[in-house]
């Protein structure tokens, strides 16, 4: 595509297929078609970053998020595709790790969630089913070690992933440690606490009740006994990415992956509520 970004536009449309296959695996064809129609033709789910229109705008600006999201969900799809029958081939395990690595290399703040996806896959495949080939996932993800080597060779400095992390880190982990110490000493107005409160307010403002409820549902689904294992894993991934937002830049495109994973859980809740409501109405002869 020479010097143009037209090739990047393909990622936007490939995302539609990735989401179709993921939602079909999780929720069935009927509810998937409803989602895809709304995702493709409307901005109904734009608040949770599920809008092709919004993603295309970022692609037009050459932002990294659409590509990183595509790579992450491609890895996630391979993970859940053969989740139940464990019919993995060696190459499947490798690509779960390799695609997660590519996602992190494009968007470094996806590292905790990408790494967690690798751990969940190895735990479920190796420790629960004894599938030793799952260790090839580590090999696929290990390519991430080339990033600091690249930075040393070309930049003459050791940088784990990206030097941009210094600019996007609003509330370092050390600040949380100091803030806890301040609270134990009954100091409630320190600079450390103010930094954390500012970060939380950027993440979710108090008036955004629907987002607060959405995050609360992540925890509820995680501890609820009857929740499907796949949905619990999505909850864990969403929580890990939200934790990242409490440290790094939490607004706009930087938060897309966290809210996309959150929305998948909300869609699950909507389907459960709709099914129970339909059954109840049918019993009452409505």
CSV table of C-alpha atoms in Angstrom, one decimal:
chain,number,residue,atom,x,y,z
A,1,UNK,CA,0.0,0.0,0.0
A,2,UNK,CA,3.1,2.2,-0.4
A,3,UNK,CA,2.9,5.3,1.8
A,4,UNK,CA,-0.8,5.2,2.4
A,5,UNK,CA,-2.7,3.7,5.4
A,6,UNK,CA,-5.4,2.1,3.2
A,7,UNK,CA,-4.1,-1.4,4.2
A,8,UNK,CA,-4.8,-0.5,7.8
A,9,UNK,CA,-8.5,-0.1,6.9
A,10,UNK,CA,-8.7,-3.8,6.4
A,11,UNK,CA,-8.1,-4.3,10.1
A,12,UNK,CA,-11.4,-2.5,10.9
A,13,UNK,CA,-13.4,-4.9,8.7
A,14,UNK,CA,-11.4,-8.0,10.0
A,15,UNK,CA,-12.4,-7.0,13.5
A,16,UNK,CA,-16.0,-7.5,12.5
A,17,UNK,CA,-15.3,-11.1,11.7
A,18,UNK,CA,-13.2,-11.7,14.9
A,19,UNK,CA,-16.0,-10.3,17.0
A,20,UNK,CA,-18.6,-12.4,15.1
A,21,UNK,CA,-16.7,-15.6,15.8
A,22,UNK,CA,-16.0,-14.7,19.5
A,23,UNK,CA,-19.7,-13.7,20.2
A,24,UNK,CA,-20.9,-16.8,18.3
A,25,UNK,CA,-18.8,-19.0,20.5
A,26,UNK,CA,-19.9,-17.3,23.7
A,27,UNK,CA,-23.6,-16.5,23.0
A,28,UNK,CA,-24.8,-18.4,19.9
A,29,UNK,CA,-25.7,-17.1,16.4
A,30,UNK,CA,-28.9,-15.2,17.2
A,31,UNK,CA,-27.5,-12.9,19.8
A,32,UNK,CA,-24.3,-12.5,17.7
A,33,UNK,CA,-26.2,-11.2,14.6
A,34,UNK,CA,-27.9,-8.6,16.8
A,35,UNK,CA,-24.6,-7.4,18.1
A,36,UNK,CA,-22.9,-7.4,14.8
A,37,UNK,CA,-25.7,-5.3,13.2
A,38,UNK,CA,-25.5,-2.8,15.9
A,39,UNK,CA,-21.7,-2.7,15.9
A,40,UNK,CA,-21.4,-2.4,12.2
A,41,UNK,CA,-24.2,0.1,11.4
A,42,UNK,CA,-24.7,2.1,14.6
A,43,UNK,CA,-22.9,3.8,17.5
A,44,UNK,CA,-25.1,2.2,20.1
A,45,UNK,CA,-22.2,0.6,22.0
A,46,UNK,CA,-19.7,3.5,21.4
A,47,UNK,CA,-19.5,4.1,25.2
A,48,UNK,CA,-17.9,0.7,25.5
A,49,UNK,CA,-15.7,1.1,22.4
A,50,UNK,CA,-17.8,-1.4,20.4
A,51,UNK,CA,-18.4,0.8,17.3
A,52,UNK,CA,-16.9,0.2,13.9
A,53,UNK,CA,-17.4,3.9,13.2
A,54,UNK,CA,-15.2,5.0,16.2
A,55,UNK,CA,-12.5,2.3,15.4
A,56,UNK,CA,-12.4,3.5,11.8
A,57,UNK,CA,-11.8,7.1,13.0
A,58,UNK,CA,-8.8,5.8,14.9
A,59,UNK,CA,-7.5,3.9,12.0
A,60,UNK,CA,-7.8,7.0,9.9
A,61,UNK,CA,-5.6,8.8,12.5
A,62,UNK,CA,-3.2,5.8,12.4
A,63,UNK,CA,-3.6,5.1,16.1
A,64,UNK,CA,-2.3,1.8,17.3
A,65,UNK,CA,-5.4,0.7,19.3
A,66,UNK,CA,-7.4,-1.0,16.5
A,67,UNK,CA,-4.5,-3.1,15.5
A,68,UNK,CA,-3.6,-4.0,19.1
A,69,UNK,CA,-7.3,-4.9,19.8
A,70,UNK,CA,-7.5,-7.0,16.7
A,71,UNK,CA,-4.3,-8.9,17.6
A,72,UNK,CA,-5.5,-9.4,21.2
A,73,UNK,CA,-8.9,-10.7,20.3
A,74,UNK,CA,-7.4,-12.9,17.7
A,75,UNK,CA,-5.4,-14.6,20.4
A,76,UNK,CA,-8.4,-14.7,22.7
A,77,UNK,CA,-10.5,-16.3,19.9
A,78,UNK,CA,-8.1,-19.2,19.5
A,79,UNK,CA,-8.1,-19.6,23.3
A,80,UNK,CA,-11.9,-20.0,23.5
A,81,UNK,CA,-12.5,-21.7,20.1
A,82,UNK,CA,-11.1,-25.1,21.3
A,83,UNK,CA,-11.8,-24.4,25.0
A,84,UNK,CA,-14.3,-27.2,25.6
A,85,UNK,CA,-12.8,-30.0,23.6
A,86,UNK,CA,-9.1,-29.1,24.0
A,87,UNK,CA,-8.5,-30.0,20.4
A,88,UNK,CA,-5.4,-27.8,20.2
A,89,UNK,CA,-2.6,-28.3,17.8
A,90,UNK,CA,1.0,-27.1,18.5
A,91,UNK,CA,0.5,-24.2,16.2
A,92,UNK,CA,-2.7,-23.1,18.0
A,93,UNK,CA,-0.8,-22.8,21.3
A,94,UNK,CA,2.1,-20.9,19.6
A,95,UNK,CA,-0.3,-18.4,18.0
A,96,UNK,CA,-2.1,-17.7,21.3
A,97,UNK,CA,1.2,-16.5,22.7
A,98,UNK,CA,2.6,-14.9,19.5
A,99,UNK,CA,-0.5,-12.9,18.8
A,100,UNK,CA,-0.6,-11.7,22.4
A,101,UNK,CA,3.0,-10.7,22.1
A,102,UNK,CA,2.2,-8.7,18.9
A,103,UNK,CA,-0.6,-7.0,20.7
A,104,UNK,CA,1.6,-5.9,23.6
A,105,UNK,CA,4.4,-4.8,21.2
A,106,UNK,CA,1.8,-2.5,19.5
A,107,UNK,CA,0.2,-1.3,22.7
A,108,UNK,CA,2.5,-1.9,25.7
A,109,UNK,CA,-0.2,-1.1,28.3
A,110,UNK,CA,-1.9,-4.4,27.2
A,111,UNK,CA,1.0,-6.4,28.8
A,112,UNK,CA,-0.7,-7.4,32.1
A,113,UNK,CA,-3.9,-8.6,30.3
A,114,UNK,CA,-1.9,-10.3,27.5
A,115,UNK,CA,0.3,-12.1,30.1
A,116,UNK,CA,-2.8,-13.0,32.1
A,117,UNK,CA,-4.4,-14.6,29.0
A,118,UNK,CA,-1.2,-16.7,28.6
A,119,UNK,CA,-1.4,-17.8,32.2
A,120,UNK,CA,-5.1,-18.7,32.0
A,121,UNK,CA,-4.5,-20.7,28.8
A,122,UNK,CA,-1.7,-22.7,30.4
A,123,UNK,CA,-3.6,-23.3,33.6
A,124,UNK,CA,-6.7,-24.5,31.9
A,125,UNK,CA,-4.9,-26.5,29.2
A,126,UNK,CA,-1.9,-27.9,31.0
A,127,UNK,CA,-2.8,-28.1,34.7
A,128,UNK,CA,-6.5,-29.1,34.1
A,129,UNK,CA,-6.1,-31.3,31.0
A,130,UNK,CA,-2.4,-32.2,31.0
A,131,UNK,CA,-1.9,-30.8,27.6
A,132,UNK,CA,1.9,-30.3,27.5
A,133,UNK,CA,1.8,-28.6,24.1
A,134,UNK,CA,0.3,-25.6,25.8
A,135,UNK,CA,3.8,-24.7,26.9
A,136,UNK,CA,4.4,-23.7,23.3
A,137,UNK,CA,2.3,-20.6,24.2
A,138,UNK,CA,5.2,-19.4,26.3
A,139,UNK,CA,7.5,-19.8,23.3
A,140,UNK,CA,5.1,-17.6,21.2
A,141,UNK,CA,5.0,-14.9,23.9
A,142,UNK,CA,8.7,-15.1,24.6
A,143,UNK,CA,9.3,-13.0,21.4
A,144,UNK,CA,8.6,-10.1,23.7
A,145,UNK,CA,12.2,-10.4,24.9
A,146,UNK,CA,13.4,-9.0,21.5
A,147,UNK,CA,11.8,-5.6,22.3
A,148,UNK,CA,14.3,-4.6,25.1
A,149,UNK,CA,17.1,-6.1,23.0
A,150,UNK,CA,16.0,-3.9,20.1
A,151,UNK,CA,15.9,-0.9,22.3
A,152,UNK,CA,19.4,-1.6,23.6
A,153,UNK,CA,20.9,-2.1,20.1
A,154,UNK,CA,19.2,0.8,18.4
A,155,UNK,CA,18.6,3.2,21.3
A,156,UNK,CA,21.6,2.4,23.5
A,157,UNK,CA,19.4,2.2,26.6
A,158,UNK,CA,17.5,-0.5,28.4
A,159,UNK,CA,13.8,0.1,27.9
A,160,UNK,CA,11.5,-2.9,28.6
A,161,UNK,CA,8.8,-2.0,26.1
A,162,UNK,CA,8.4,1.7,25.4
A,163,UNK,CA,9.8,5.0,26.8
A,164,UNK,CA,6.4,6.5,26.4
A,165,UNK,CA,5.3,4.7,29.6
A,166,UNK,CA,7.0,7.5,31.6
A,167,UNK,CA,4.6,10.1,29.9
A,168,UNK,CA,1.5,8.0,30.4
A,169,UNK,CA,2.1,6.9,34.0
A,170,UNK,CA,-0.2,9.2,36.0
A,171,UNK,CA,-0.3,7.3,39.3
A,172,UNK,CA,2.7,4.9,39.7
A,173,UNK,CA,2.4,1.9,41.9
A,174,UNK,CA,4.7,3.5,44.5
A,175,UNK,CA,2.1,6.3,45.0
A,176,UNK,CA,-0.5,3.7,46.1
A,177,UNK,CA,2.0,2.3,48.6
A,178,UNK,CA,2.6,5.8,50.0
A,179,UNK,CA,-1.2,6.5,50.0
A,180,UNK,CA,-1.9,3.4,52.1
A,181,UNK,CA,0.8,4.5,54.5
A,182,UNK,CA,-0.9,7.9,54.7
A,183,UNK,CA,-4.3,6.4,55.4
A,184,UNK,CA,-2.8,4.3,58.3
A,185,UNK,CA,-1.4,7.5,59.7
A,186,UNK,CA,-4.8,9.2,59.4
A,187,UNK,CA,-3.6,11.7,56.8
A,188,UNK,CA,-6.4,12.0,54.3
A,189,UNK,CA,-5.4,15.1,52.3
A,190,UNK,CA,-1.9,14.2,51.2
A,191,UNK,CA,-0.6,14.7,47.7
A,192,UNK,CA,-0.5,10.9,47.1
A,193,UNK,CA,-4.1,10.5,47.9
A,194,UNK,CA,-5.0,13.4,45.7
A,195,UNK,CA,-3.1,11.9,42.7
A,196,UNK,CA,-5.0,8.6,43.1
A,197,UNK,CA,-8.4,10.4,43.4
A,198,UNK,CA,-7.6,12.4,40.3
A,199,UNK,CA,-6.7,9.1,38.5
A,200,UNK,CA,-9.9,7.4,39.6
A,201,UNK,CA,-12.0,10.4,38.5
A,202,UNK,CA,-10.4,10.2,35.0
A,203,UNK,CA,-11.1,6.5,34.9
A,204,UNK,CA,-14.7,6.7,36.0
A,205,UNK,CA,-16.4,9.9,37.1
A,206,UNK,CA,-18.9,9.6,40.0
A,207,UNK,CA,-21.8,10.7,37.8
A,208,UNK,CA,-21.1,7.8,35.4
A,209,UNK,CA,-23.2,5.3,37.4
A,210,UNK,CA,-23.5,2.9,34.5
A,211,UNK,CA,-19.8,2.4,34.3
A,212,UNK,CA,-19.5,1.9,38.0
A,213,UNK,CA,-22.3,-0.8,37.8
A,214,UNK,CA,-20.5,-2.4,34.8
A,215,UNK,CA,-17.3,-2.8,36.8
A,216,UNK,CA,-19.3,-4.1,39.8
A,217,UNK,CA,-20.8,-6.8,37.5
A,218,UNK,CA,-17.3,-8.0,36.6
A,219,UNK,CA,-16.7,-8.9,40.3
A,220,UNK,CA,-20.2,-10.4,40.7
A,221,UNK,CA,-19.8,-12.7,37.6
A,222,UNK,CA,-16.3,-13.7,38.8
A,223,UNK,CA,-17.6,-15.0,42.2
A,224,UNK,CA,-21.0,-16.2,41.1
A,225,UNK,CA,-20.9,-20.0,41.1
A,226,UNK,CA,-23.1,-20.6,37.9
A,227,UNK,CA,-21.1,-18.2,35.7
A,228,UNK,CA,-19.6,-20.0,32.7
A,229,UNK,CA,-15.8,-20.5,32.9
A,230,UNK,CA,-15.3,-18.5,29.7
A,231,UNK,CA,-17.2,-15.5,31.1
A,232,UNK,CA,-15.2,-15.7,34.3
A,233,UNK,CA,-12.0,-15.6,32.3
A,234,UNK,CA,-13.3,-12.5,30.4
A,235,UNK,CA,-14.0,-10.9,33.8
A,236,UNK,CA,-10.5,-11.6,35.0
A,237,UNK,CA,-9.0,-10.1,31.8
A,238,UNK,CA,-11.3,-7.0,32.1
A,239,UNK,CA,-10.3,-6.5,35.7
A,240,UNK,CA,-6.6,-6.8,34.9
A,241,UNK,CA,-7.0,-4.1,32.2
A,242,UNK,CA,-9.0,-1.8,34.5
A,243,UNK,CA,-6.2,-2.2,37.0
A,244,UNK,CA,-3.8,-0.9,34.4
A,245,UNK,CA,-6.1,2.2,33.9
A,246,UNK,CA,-5.6,3.0,37.6
A,247,UNK,CA,-1.9,3.5,36.9
A,248,UNK,CA,-1.6,4.7,33.3
A,249,UNK,CA,-3.6,7.0,31.1
A,250,UNK,CA,-7.3,5.8,31.7
A,251,UNK,CA,-9.2,7.9,29.1
A,252,UNK,CA,-10.3,7.6,25.5
A,253,UNK,CA,-8.6,5.1,23.3
A,254,UNK,CA,-6.2,3.9,26.0
A,255,UNK,CA,-9.2,2.4,27.8
A,256,UNK,CA,-10.8,0.7,24.9
A,257,UNK,CA,-9.7,-2.9,25.6
A,258,UNK,CA,-10.9,-2.7,29.2
A,259,UNK,CA,-14.3,-1.5,28.3
A,260,UNK,CA,-14.7,-4.0,25.4
A,261,UNK,CA,-14.0,-6.9,27.7
A,262,UNK,CA,-16.4,-5.3,30.2
A,263,UNK,CA,-19.1,-5.1,27.6
A,264,UNK,CA,-18.8,-8.8,26.7
A,265,UNK,CA,-19.8,-9.5,30.3
A,266,UNK,CA,-22.6,-7.0,30.2
A,267,UNK,CA,-23.9,-8.7,27.0
A,268,UNK,CA,-23.9,-12.0,28.8
A,269,UNK,CA,-25.9,-10.5,31.6
A,270,UNK,CA,-28.4,-9.0,29.2
A,271,UNK,CA,-28.9,-12.4,27.5
A,272,UNK,CA,-29.5,-14.2,30.8
A,273,UNK,CA,-32.0,-11.5,31.8
A,274,UNK,CA,-33.8,-11.6,28.5
A,275,UNK,CA,-34.0,-15.4,28.5
A,276,UNK,CA,-35.4,-15.5,32.1
A,277,UNK,CA,-37.9,-12.8,31.3
A,278,UNK,CA,-39.0,-14.6,28.2
A,279,UNK,CA,-39.5,-17.9,30.0
A,280,UNK,CA,-41.5,-16.2,32.8
A,281,UNK,CA,-43.7,-14.4,30.3
A,282,UNK,CA,-44.3,-17.7,28.4
A,283,UNK,CA,-45.3,-19.5,31.6
A,284,UNK,CA,-47.8,-16.7,32.4
A,285,UNK,CA,-49.3,-17.1,28.9
A,286,UNK,CA,-48.3,-13.6,27.7
